[in-house]
Short mmCIF file of C-alpha atoms in Angstrom, two decimals:
data_model
loop_
_atom_site.label_atom_id
_atom_site.label_comp_id
_atom_site.label_asym_id
_atom_site.label_seq_id
_atom_site.Cartn_x
_atom_site.Cartn_y
_atom_site.Cartn_z
CA HIS A 1 117.81 -129.88 -36.19
CA GLU A 2 118.29 -126.70 -37.67
CA HIS A 3 114.62 -126.17 -37.93
CA MET A 4 114.30 -126.84 -34.47
CA ARG A 5 116.48 -123.89 -33.40
CA LYS A 6 114.61 -121.89 -36.25
CA MET A 7 111.10 -122.30 -34.17
CA LEU A 8 112.42 -122.20 -31.16
CA ASP A 9 114.20 -118.81 -31.57
CA CYS A 10 110.76 -117.51 -33.28
CA GLY A 11 109.10 -118.59 -30.05
CA VAL A 12 106.98 -121.48 -31.09
CA LYS A 13 106.61 -123.28 -27.61
CA THR A 14 105.14 -127.13 -28.89
CA LEU A 15 106.28 -129.15 -31.35
CA VAL A 16 103.95 -132.61 -32.87
CA MET A 17 106.20 -134.44 -35.08
CA GLU A 18 106.44 -137.74 -36.58
CA VAL A 19 109.49 -139.68 -36.29
CA SER A 20 109.87 -142.46 -38.70
CA SER A 21 111.90 -145.76 -38.34
CA GLN A 22 114.78 -144.59 -40.98
CA ALA A 23 115.36 -141.78 -38.44
CA LEU A 24 115.56 -143.37 -35.47
CA LYS A 25 117.75 -146.10 -37.70
CA MET A 26 120.41 -143.50 -38.51
CA ALA A 27 120.15 -141.20 -35.56
CA ARG A 28 118.44 -138.09 -37.39
CA VAL A 29 116.91 -137.45 -33.73
CA HIS A 30 119.31 -137.63 -31.84
CA GLY A 31 120.08 -136.13 -29.05
CA ILE A 32 116.41 -135.01 -28.90
CA LYS A 33 114.37 -136.04 -25.71
CA PHE A 34 110.53 -135.86 -26.76
CA LYS A 35 107.73 -135.04 -23.75
CA VAL A 36 105.54 -137.05 -24.94
CA ALA A 37 105.79 -140.66 -26.98
CA VAL A 38 102.74 -141.59 -29.66
CA PHE A 39 102.54 -145.67 -30.83
CA THR A 40 99.66 -145.67 -32.88
CA ASN A 41 100.39 -149.22 -34.47
CA LEU A 42 102.78 -151.83 -36.62
CA SER A 43 102.91 -154.03 -38.80
CA PRO A 44 105.37 -155.51 -42.01
CA ASP A 45 105.75 -152.72 -44.11
CA HIS A 46 109.50 -150.42 -44.93
CA ILE A 47 111.30 -153.41 -45.10
CA GLY A 48 113.72 -153.83 -47.93
CA GLU A 49 116.95 -153.13 -49.22
CA PHE A 50 117.18 -149.55 -48.85
CA GLU A 51 115.44 -149.98 -44.98
CA HIS A 52 114.88 -152.20 -42.63
CA PRO A 53 116.27 -155.31 -43.29
CA ASP A 54 113.48 -157.54 -41.46
CA PHE A 55 110.28 -157.27 -39.31
CA SER A 56 112.36 -157.64 -35.92
CA ASP A 57 115.25 -154.09 -37.12
CA TYR A 58 111.67 -152.27 -38.17
CA LYS A 59 110.34 -153.05 -34.59
CA ASN A 60 113.19 -152.93 -33.11
CA CYS A 61 113.84 -149.31 -33.95
CA LYS A 62 110.51 -148.18 -33.04
CA ARG A 63 110.82 -149.58 -30.02
CA THR A 64 114.21 -147.00 -29.27
CA LEU A 65 111.48 -143.91 -29.84
CA PHE A 66 110.24 -144.96 -26.08
CA THR A 67 113.67 -146.67 -24.27
CA SER A 68 116.31 -143.91 -25.57
CA TYR A 69 113.97 -140.19 -25.91
CA GLY A 70 113.30 -139.88 -22.29
CA ALA A 71 109.62 -139.23 -23.00
CA ASP A 72 107.63 -138.43 -19.75
CA TYR A 73 104.45 -139.84 -20.99
CA VAL A 74 103.56 -142.78 -23.72
CA VAL A 75 99.66 -142.75 -25.39
CA TYR A 76 99.96 -147.07 -27.49
CA ASN A 77 97.12 -148.46 -29.58
CA ALA A 78 96.03 -151.25 -26.43
CA ASP A 79 94.48 -152.91 -29.54
CA ASP A 80 97.17 -153.51 -31.78
CA GLU A 81 99.12 -157.21 -30.98
CA TYR A 82 102.82 -154.95 -30.46
CA ALA A 83 102.05 -152.49 -28.37
CA LEU A 84 103.07 -154.25 -25.03
CA SER A 85 106.32 -155.44 -27.06
CA VAL A 86 107.56 -151.61 -27.99
CA VAL A 87 106.53 -149.33 -25.87
CA GLY A 88 106.51 -152.16 -22.54
CA GLY A 89 109.69 -152.03 -19.90
CA THR A 90 109.22 -148.44 -19.50
CA GLY A 91 109.03 -146.40 -16.64
CA CYS A 92 106.36 -143.21 -17.19
CA LYS A 93 103.14 -142.80 -17.09
CA LYS A 94 101.37 -144.75 -19.55
CA SER A 95 98.09 -144.42 -20.77
CA GLY A 96 95.83 -146.78 -23.69
CA ILE A 97 93.79 -146.56 -25.54
CA SER A 98 90.95 -148.96 -27.72
CA VAL A 99 87.91 -148.83 -29.31
CA GLY A 100 85.13 -150.90 -27.31
CA ASN A 101 87.57 -152.19 -24.98
CA ASP A 102 89.25 -151.31 -21.71
CA ALA A 103 91.76 -149.00 -21.68
CA ASP A 104 92.69 -145.12 -20.18
CA TYR A 105 90.91 -143.63 -22.96
CA ARG A 106 87.82 -145.59 -24.55
CA ALA A 107 85.34 -144.87 -27.63
CA ASP A 108 82.18 -146.04 -28.16
CA SER A 109 79.09 -145.72 -30.16
CA ILE A 110 80.68 -145.06 -33.02
CA THR A 111 78.82 -143.38 -36.39
CA TYR A 112 79.89 -142.47 -39.81
CA PHE A 113 77.79 -139.48 -41.57
CA ARG A 114 78.30 -138.26 -44.95
CA SER A 115 77.13 -135.00 -46.38
CA PRO A 116 78.74 -132.94 -49.85
CA GLY A 117 82.37 -132.55 -49.53
CA ASN A 118 82.25 -133.51 -45.56
CA ILE A 119 82.80 -137.86 -43.95
CA GLY A 120 82.76 -137.91 -41.15
CA VAL A 121 82.67 -139.94 -37.72
CA SER A 122 81.45 -139.38 -33.93
CA PHE A 123 82.13 -141.20 -31.04
CA GLU A 124 81.76 -141.26 -27.36
CA CYS A 125 84.87 -141.00 -25.25
CA THR A 126 85.16 -142.62 -21.79
CA ASN A 127 88.81 -141.61 -20.01
CA ASP A 128 89.00 -141.55 -15.58
CA GLY A 129 84.25 -142.68 -15.85
CA LYS A 130 83.36 -139.84 -17.10
CA THR A 131 81.66 -139.69 -20.99
CA PHE A 132 81.66 -137.14 -23.66
CA PRO A 133 80.79 -137.15 -27.37
CA VAL A 134 83.23 -136.22 -30.48
CA ALA A 135 82.70 -135.32 -33.41
CA LEU A 136 85.34 -135.69 -36.43
CA SER A 137 85.80 -134.61 -40.28
CA PHE A 138 86.89 -137.47 -40.77
CA PRO A 139 86.22 -141.16 -41.45
CA GLY A 140 86.93 -144.84 -40.18
CA GLU A 141 87.58 -146.34 -37.14
CA PHE A 142 90.90 -145.72 -37.55
CA SER A 143 90.13 -141.19 -37.33
CA VAL A 144 88.88 -142.70 -34.15
CA TYR A 145 92.05 -144.08 -32.88
CA ASN A 146 93.52 -140.91 -34.02
CA ALA A 147 91.56 -138.83 -31.76
CA LEU A 148 91.22 -140.60 -29.01
CA THR A 149 95.26 -140.48 -29.40
CA ALA A 150 95.10 -136.82 -30.02
CA ILE A 151 92.88 -136.36 -27.21
CA ALA A 152 94.84 -138.25 -24.69
CA VAL A 153 98.12 -136.37 -25.55
CA CYS A 154 96.07 -132.88 -25.15
CA LYS A 155 95.07 -133.75 -21.62
CA TYR A 156 98.27 -134.27 -21.02
CA LEU A 157 99.16 -131.41 -21.53
CA GLY A 158 96.62 -129.56 -20.00
CA LEU A 159 93.36 -128.60 -22.40
CA SER A 160 90.16 -128.70 -21.56
CA GLU A 161 87.82 -131.35 -23.18
CA GLY A 162 85.47 -128.36 -23.82
CA LYS A 163 88.31 -127.26 -26.36
CA ILE A 164 89.62 -130.41 -27.17
CA THR A 165 86.31 -131.69 -28.45
CA LYS A 166 85.05 -128.60 -30.34
CA THR A 167 88.64 -127.81 -32.26
CA MET A 168 88.35 -131.24 -33.35
CA ARG A 169 85.23 -130.54 -35.09
CA HIS A 170 86.99 -128.17 -36.92
CA ILE A 171 89.80 -130.03 -37.66
CA ARG A 172 91.20 -131.36 -41.74
CA VAL A 173 94.62 -131.86 -43.17
CA LYS A 174 95.37 -130.53 -46.42
CA GLY A 175 96.21 -134.40 -48.31
CA ARG A 176 94.47 -136.86 -45.29
CA PHE A 177 90.99 -137.61 -46.59
CA GLU A 178 91.10 -134.50 -48.00
CA THR A 179 87.34 -134.35 -49.57
CA HIS A 180 86.01 -132.78 -52.30
CA GLU A 181 82.56 -132.68 -53.74
CA LEU A 182 82.29 -132.79 -58.02
CA PRO A 183 79.76 -131.19 -59.22
CA SER A 184 78.22 -134.91 -60.17
CA GLY A 185 77.47 -135.11 -56.48
CA ALA A 186 80.52 -137.88 -56.64
CA THR A 187 82.99 -137.20 -53.40
CA VAL A 188 86.74 -136.99 -54.17
CA VAL A 189 89.12 -137.93 -51.62
CA ILE A 190 92.89 -137.20 -51.50
CA ASP A 191 94.54 -139.52 -49.06
CA TYR A 192 99.03 -140.80 -48.62
CA ALA A 193 97.64 -144.30 -48.79
CA HIS A 194 101.08 -145.56 -49.50
CA ASN A 195 101.10 -149.09 -48.90
CA GLY A 196 98.85 -152.52 -47.96
CA VAL A 197 97.29 -151.72 -44.61
CA SER A 198 97.25 -147.95 -45.31
CA LEU A 199 94.88 -148.50 -48.39
CA LYS A 200 93.35 -151.41 -46.74
CA ALA A 201 91.72 -149.21 -44.00
CA ALA A 202 90.88 -146.15 -46.17
CA LEU A 203 89.31 -148.75 -48.66
CA SER A 204 87.29 -149.99 -45.44
CA ALA A 205 87.05 -146.46 -44.16
CA LEU A 206 85.37 -145.36 -47.19
CA ARG A 207 82.82 -149.04 -47.41
CA VAL A 208 80.89 -148.42 -44.44
CA TYR A 209 79.60 -144.70 -46.24
CA ASN A 210 77.37 -146.86 -48.77
CA PRO A 211 78.97 -145.17 -52.31
CA THR A 212 77.17 -146.21 -55.38
CA ARG A 213 80.39 -146.70 -56.25
CA LEU A 214 83.86 -147.42 -54.21
CA VAL A 215 86.25 -146.01 -57.03
CA CYS A 216 90.84 -146.88 -55.65
CA LEU A 217 93.24 -144.65 -58.04
CA PHE A 218 96.75 -145.95 -57.11
CA GLY A 219 100.39 -146.78 -58.67
CA SER A 220 103.14 -147.71 -56.15
CA ILE A 221 106.16 -145.36 -56.21
CA GLY A 222 109.99 -146.75 -57.96
CA GLY A 223 113.17 -147.69 -56.35
CA ARG A 224 111.19 -149.08 -53.00
CA THR A 225 110.42 -152.36 -51.91
CA LYS A 226 108.34 -154.57 -54.16
CA MET A 227 106.55 -156.00 -51.54
CA ARG A 228 104.43 -153.39 -51.88
CA ARG A 229 103.54 -153.58 -54.81
CA ALA A 230 102.46 -157.01 -54.47
CA GLU A 231 100.09 -155.62 -51.33
CA LEU A 232 98.41 -152.33 -53.21
CA GLY A 233 97.37 -154.72 -56.09
CA LEU A 234 95.98 -157.35 -53.94
CA VAL A 235 94.39 -154.90 -51.46
CA ALA A 236 91.87 -152.72 -54.21
CA SER A 237 91.32 -155.61 -56.64
CA ARG A 238 89.76 -157.19 -53.72
CA ASP A 239 88.13 -153.88 -51.91
CA ALA A 240 87.39 -151.55 -54.30
CA ASP A 241 84.46 -151.80 -56.98
CA PHE A 242 86.34 -150.09 -59.94
CA CYS A 243 90.33 -149.46 -59.97
CA ILE A 244 92.79 -147.06 -62.27
CA LEU A 245 96.57 -147.81 -62.17
CA THR A 246 99.05 -145.17 -62.85
CA SER A 247 101.92 -143.28 -61.62
CA ASP A 248 103.08 -142.58 -57.71
CA ASN A 249 106.55 -141.25 -57.88
CA PRO A 250 107.93 -143.77 -60.18
CA ASP A 251 111.45 -142.21 -59.79
CA ASN A 252 113.99 -143.66 -62.61
CA GLU A 253 111.77 -146.94 -62.83
CA SER A 254 109.61 -146.88 -65.66
CA PRO A 255 105.70 -146.54 -65.19
CA SER A 256 104.13 -148.83 -66.96
CA ALA A 257 106.51 -151.84 -65.36
CA ILE A 258 105.16 -151.04 -62.27
CA ILE A 259 101.69 -150.91 -63.54
CA GLY A 260 102.74 -153.74 -64.97
CA GLU A 261 103.47 -155.41 -61.08
CA ILE A 262 100.44 -153.95 -59.67
CA ALA A 263 98.51 -155.45 -62.34
CA SER A 264 99.55 -159.40 -61.82
CA TYR A 265 98.12 -159.23 -58.50
CA PHE A 266 94.53 -158.70 -60.05
CA SER A 267 92.44 -161.83 -61.71
CA ALA A 268 89.78 -163.06 -62.71
CA ASP A 269 87.41 -162.59 -59.73
CA SER A 270 88.89 -158.84 -58.71
CA CYS A 271 87.37 -155.93 -59.70
CA PRO A 272 87.68 -154.54 -63.16
CA TYR A 273 90.48 -152.64 -63.81
CA ILE A 274 92.09 -149.36 -66.60
CA ALA A 275 95.33 -148.88 -66.21
CA ILE A 276 96.81 -144.45 -67.51
CA PRO A 277 99.88 -144.32 -66.81
CA ASP A 278 100.33 -140.58 -66.34
CA ARG A 279 98.38 -139.80 -62.91
CA ARG A 280 96.84 -136.43 -64.64
CA GLU A 281 94.94 -138.07 -67.15
CA ALA A 282 93.97 -140.87 -64.61
CA ILE A 283 93.00 -138.17 -62.30
CA LEU A 284 90.69 -136.60 -65.20
CA TYR A 285 89.17 -139.73 -66.39
CA ALA A 286 87.97 -140.63 -62.43
CA LEU A 287 86.39 -137.50 -62.54
CA GLU A 288 85.13 -137.09 -66.02
CA ASN A 289 83.68 -140.79 -65.33
CA SER A 290 82.23 -139.94 -62.16
CA ARG A 291 78.41 -140.96 -61.04
CA LYS A 292 76.35 -139.28 -58.41
CA GLY A 293 76.93 -141.02 -55.00
CA ASP A 294 80.17 -141.92 -55.88
CA ILE A 295 83.33 -141.87 -53.53
CA ILE A 296 86.87 -141.88 -55.64
CA LEU A 297 89.85 -142.70 -53.69
CA LEU A 298 93.07 -140.87 -55.13
CA ALA A 299 95.65 -142.98 -52.92
CA GLY A 300 99.21 -142.26 -51.97
CA LYS A 301 100.08 -138.43 -53.08
CA GLY A 302 98.47 -136.68 -50.59
CA HIS A 303 99.88 -133.72 -49.02
CA GLU A 304 102.56 -133.62 -52.11
CA THR A 305 102.74 -130.86 -54.26
CA TYR A 306 105.24 -133.14 -56.84
CA GLN A 307 105.81 -136.16 -59.13
CA ILE A 308 109.26 -137.66 -59.06
CA VAL A 309 109.53 -138.67 -62.83
CA CYS A 310 113.31 -139.46 -64.11
CA GLY A 311 114.87 -138.27 -61.04
CA LYS A 312 113.55 -135.24 -61.30
CA ARG A 313 110.84 -133.20 -59.25
CA GLN A 314 107.77 -132.23 -61.20
CA SER A 315 105.61 -129.64 -60.02
CA PHE A 316 102.10 -132.23 -59.11
CA SER A 317 99.24 -131.24 -56.77
CA GLU A 318 95.89 -133.34 -56.62
CA THR A 319 93.84 -130.65 -55.04
CA GLU A 320 95.05 -128.46 -57.68
CA ILE A 321 93.72 -130.50 -59.80
CA VAL A 322 90.67 -131.46 -58.68
CA GLU A 323 89.10 -127.96 -57.91
CA GLN A 324 90.51 -126.62 -61.17
CA PHE A 325 87.68 -129.63 -62.69
CA CYS A 326 85.43 -128.39 -60.61
CA SER A 327 85.64 -124.78 -61.06
CA GLU A 328 85.61 -125.59 -65.08
CA ASN A 329 82.90 -127.75 -64.44
CA LYS A 330 80.47 -126.38 -62.56
CA ASN A 331 76.31 -126.91 -62.91
#
């Protein structure tokens, strides 16, 4: 609320924010009326001792965003199995989005493209009987869902299709499929994917670009649900070609113990992996051993510019590590 007051005092007219299930559960956004509320997707996550006791509690907390904060307009993912149970029963105007199915905003003719330093997707968007092209500098089908959501919100707020599509071509978000081209001809992707669902979506999105190898570097946060470590290990071991297991934000847990727990979900049929507890060393190993055409996913940290080790926050930027490596290894 304090930050919002400062924004208002500085003349900010529109705020787009993520509202977590924990924020709703703990009433951190109490008293705020949202003009527009968005439902993207829902899956079993954030369940554990320090988060939600079960999936029902998680879902019900999510639902309060659409029932208790006075939204005038709701955009929801019509392809998600939980959508109607989360947003249903609210009296405001709603728009559904879908890839390939009937909805208020529908995406068809999806095309994936890759060029040096850029991995993207294009599609045709249909709304109210009118179809127009959209191109994004983000990969994967989930980026199409995100774009459809943004288009629906922007049109409700009065922006034209032309302005929306022109702007979308140039949008890049730090730490969200942030791409860097290496001197070796490999592509590094920095992304916040930190649980099984988001990691699977990220790896699936990158696989369609036919990399020489799909390399996944990741760890898991300390002091949180251990179910996440199982999900991450199972997904990466099946969907990547090579994995580098390392630290995320180990906090007060042993990085090696967390890595060992993740590694226990790799089997003889899984992809090969190497364990390097120091994340900086792990990243440099990935960069130094990259091959032309590889896609290297640095998963879990994304936009964060710190790492929590032994209970202390330390400066740590994956973007800076990659950029420094590229600068020092120019051909």
